[in-house]
Amino acid sequence: MEPSRREFVKWLSAGGISVSLSHLASAAGVPFAAHETLPGRGKFNPATKGTGRVDGVAKVTGAKLYASDFRANDLPGWPQTTSHAILVRANDATHVYTGMDLARLKGALKPSVVVSADDLARIGTQVPEFYAGDLFCPPGKTPLYLGQPVALLIFEKFDAFDQARLALRDGTFVKFGEETGPVIAPDYGSYRFTRVAGPSHEKPDVYSPIQAGWVTPKKVQNAALPVWSPLAKEMPPDYVKAAKYGEQIRAELAADDASLLVLDREFETQSVDPMFLEPECGLAWYTGKGGNLELVLGVQSPYEAAESLAFLMAKARAPYKPGHINAQFGHVGGGFGGRDHTPFILYVALAAICFPGKPVRLAHDRYQQFQGGIKRHPIKMRSRIGVDRATGIIKAFAADHVLDGGGLANFSANVATVAATAAIGIYDIPKVDVTTVVVHSRGVTAGSMRGYGALQTLTAIETLIDEAAGELKLDPIEFRRRNALKQNGRTMTGNPYIVSVRTPEILDKLEKHPIWQQRAQFKQSASDRLVGTGVACVTKDYGAGADCSLGRVELGADGKIAIFCDHVEMGNGIGTALANRVANHVGAIADEVSIARVDGYEALGLVTSGDPYTMDQKTQDAAQRNPRWVPRISSATSASVGAHVGTHSSAEAARIIFRFGLWPAALELWRIPKTDPRATQWASAAWQNGQLVMPGLEPLALPVLAATAHARGFITGAIAHSFSRWAWSRARFPLFGEQHRAEIDALAIRRGNGKFERINRTSVTFPPTNNNRIGTAYTSMCGALVRVEIERATGSLRIAKAYSVLECGTALVPEVVMGQTQGGFAMGVGYALLETLPPFEGGPGNGEWNLGRYLVARGSDLPLRDLEIEMLKALTPDEPPKGMAEVVMVPIVPALINAIHDATGHRFRALPVTSNLLKGVLA
């Protein structure tokens, strides 16, 4: 199993730079990859019994897994000493940057190298399009945003670095001149989503985004925000049509109609930090003069990181241009989206390029992470809802969202569209019009974060729904039930969900729970405190519409199993989920699970081109004639796609090993000829305690089957690639005289102990490009109840009881699902009640923020013994796993806001609701 999977693989090439994503080829001793390979069945590990986490022992015993764990002397072949770098950032974005006053860093504190904008021009770097903007603010310009880097300081000795780091914290080293005001830059994206349903559920929509495509206005005036009116000059015809229907919906909501309850409300959410445990960190070593650039990184998007690094250096001048880049990826100490497409990696590479021959470590402390790390988007929302007073049925909804994207575009446009398409939550509303725009500001860059825009807009709709129920004197759960979208109903973009919709079950669970049933009793019995109960029910998409995964499974002659996967372990238990899903097909927990691996799949020979989000069907049809072409090779990891996407290719590879390796081996051992009807009944076989069982036949142990498969040259290893655009790619592959169809688009197999060979597909179906018009197709549901107690005198709030009920298809690791739900609850509490970052000069961009000022939920803020979690069973034994890590956070926030209203009678319309605010309304 070892030699082929330890080879270098060159997948990328940019400007003559080859790129590999593996361990050091010349390393002697323990390679980096060995640190990142999780022990499995053969080691002391709870997974031996099929429960627990395969990474559990390694993590709790302090094994080196994370990028921050490594120094140069941990890596075979590297020099023994590590140098250190600091990013110096601007704490002002309204004055011209004039330079740095480093004179106070005298003697031993003087940096060995200072890298600034002038150096980048001299080196010849280029910024990847996704990170467009100056990597360093040049002197004479106003910083684009607070926290924009102005220089990189490199120190050869740790003591000098450590003392300089503390000295630089006072924020006076960066100098500014003339006041200019903040830089004005174009918005990052603006969209309008309008739907008018047909006269009945069976009839087609009159207008919807999936029919007409997504539209955006053309700005024709010098205004800060888009002009949404369809009467504005020079608007594109497709936009005018959408706006016409949208304005009709708004006119109906504005009309004086006594039969319609119309609520017009504003809601505002704040900027927060992902607060992952391990601040961003990287280690790099450039051997110099066109040699190797070696890196150790911790990111959610390994393949994108490698592409970006290659692009950064593709046009660099000698001697700064490396001939080869080798990126190695560690576990991530929490991500929550904040390590997806992070620009931090670019500065790690620059540190090494500018200090050749010396390994350099760039690591944020918590001050620096607050100042430069990606944040959640604050959103200002105005929502209007119209409800028929007689029936309690929602007739129309309109909303306008303004998101603050901060200094760089990052994923702002995507977050804005996800927020907009989530705006009506679980509800079936026939007329919807939502506009959204995400603007540039001088704030710290906002990007991907757990909940990804939907958290903000679902909080707004769930509090609005509660208010509407109160106005109509309807039970809040009954009001939700009347309006909940049913299976095969259409979302606000006009498409149905293609997964199960279990909202009715969840609402029933919420309604029957003692927290809800006893709410009046507890409210009346309180004397020295106010008691309130809140409810919320949400649906949250998972997947991005261009998700893919790479998986490799190998079976040794002794029955040992190894798994490779390109998705990242970031606290989401992906390694254990992989092991369990593969075990369903091959009968045992793997002996090795190697994640964040984007090497080891070279036998597939994959190529890609174009943008999977924007390409048209004609382009895709032409490209797929190449049997090695896929729309995308590897995508970023998020916790919500780990189970559904991250494990998919490995599961399909394992399925092929069973079907064409272990099954024919079993037939031979059972002496069942191919002509026997039982020879095609592989679906009837099952694994029990590591043995393959079939009614009336002798159980067969996995090692015996594996030995036979190896001896006969059956399939003992498979590599697969899969792609999802709200449906999986499907292809046929010629295997042992038949055309095997699978939900993959590329395959390589190993026979016996041979080398991997690519099997060219004979046909392929990629999801149609029109699926890019879908807002959400994969979704999971979660409901929450909370009972709060508020002290009248102080405003202090305690969560007395809480209940969360969710569905996630087949739970690959139920214990991880429970853990994610507990963590999501804690993050929801922090977002609703505690966490906030001021947007500009007083915010994290000034470099003065740490956990002394920023409050996160602690054990004392949580109902540690009074949180009940219920996970609905899968509808069928073969229901695919659903992403659930984001949805479990979302309903906690509006449930708390609704509970506070129930207790106090005051409805808060901005987050967070702190104890000081509560004290103010109770005074």
PDB file of C-alpha atoms in Angstrom, residues 89 145-149 273 280 342-344 364 366-375 444-445 844-845 847:
ATOM      1  CA  ARG A  89      -1.335  46.280   9.771  1.00  0.00           C
ATOM      2  CA  TYR A 145      -9.544  48.940   5.066  1.00  0.00           C
ATOM      3  CA  LEU A 146      -8.676  48.808   8.741  1.00  0.00           C
ATOM      4  CA  GLY A 147      -6.203  46.017   9.306  1.00  0.00           C
ATOM      5  CA  GLN A 148      -4.752  46.131   5.791  1.00  0.00           C
ATOM      6  CA  PRO A 149      -1.140  44.911   5.975  1.00  0.00           C
ATOM      7  CA  ASP A 273     -15.359  36.786  14.818  1.00  0.00           C
ATOM      8  CA  GLU A 280      -4.092  31.255  11.617  1.00  0.00           C
ATOM      9  CA  THR A 342      -8.053  33.112   3.441  1.00  0.00           C
ATOM     10  CA  PRO A 343      -5.390  35.555   2.150  1.00  0.00           C
ATOM     11  CA  PHE A 344      -3.162  34.603   5.078  1.00  0.00           C
ATOM     12  CA  HIS A 364      -1.218  35.213  14.453  1.00  0.00           C
ATOM     13  CA  ARG A 366      -5.300  36.517  19.164  1.00  0.00           C
ATOM     14  CA  TYR A 367      -4.845  40.293  18.803  1.00  0.00           C
ATOM     15  CA  GLN A 368      -3.643  39.805  15.237  1.00  0.00           C
ATOM     16  CA  GLN A 369      -6.400  37.315  14.453  1.00  0.00           C
ATOM     17  CA  PHE A 370      -9.025  39.815  15.552  1.00  0.00           C
ATOM     18  CA  GLN A 371      -7.357  42.542  13.498  1.00  0.00           C
ATOM     19  CA  GLY A 372      -6.896  40.593  10.288  1.00  0.00           C
ATOM     20  CA  GLY A 373      -9.121  37.501  10.369  1.00  0.00           C
ATOM     21  CA  ILE A 374     -12.300  37.095   8.307  1.00  0.00           C
ATOM     22  CA  LYS A 375     -15.529  38.192  10.047  1.00  0.00           C
ATOM     23  CA  VAL A 444     -12.216  44.176   8.482  1.00  0.00           C
ATOM     24  CA  THR A 445     -13.001  41.818   5.596  1.00  0.00           C
ATOM     25  CA  PRO A 844     -10.979  44.895  15.729  1.00  0.00           C
ATOM     26  CA  GLY A 845      -9.157  46.628  12.883  1.00  0.00           C
ATOM     27  CA  GLY A 847      -5.435  45.875  16.753  1.00  0.00           C
TER      28      GLY A 847
END
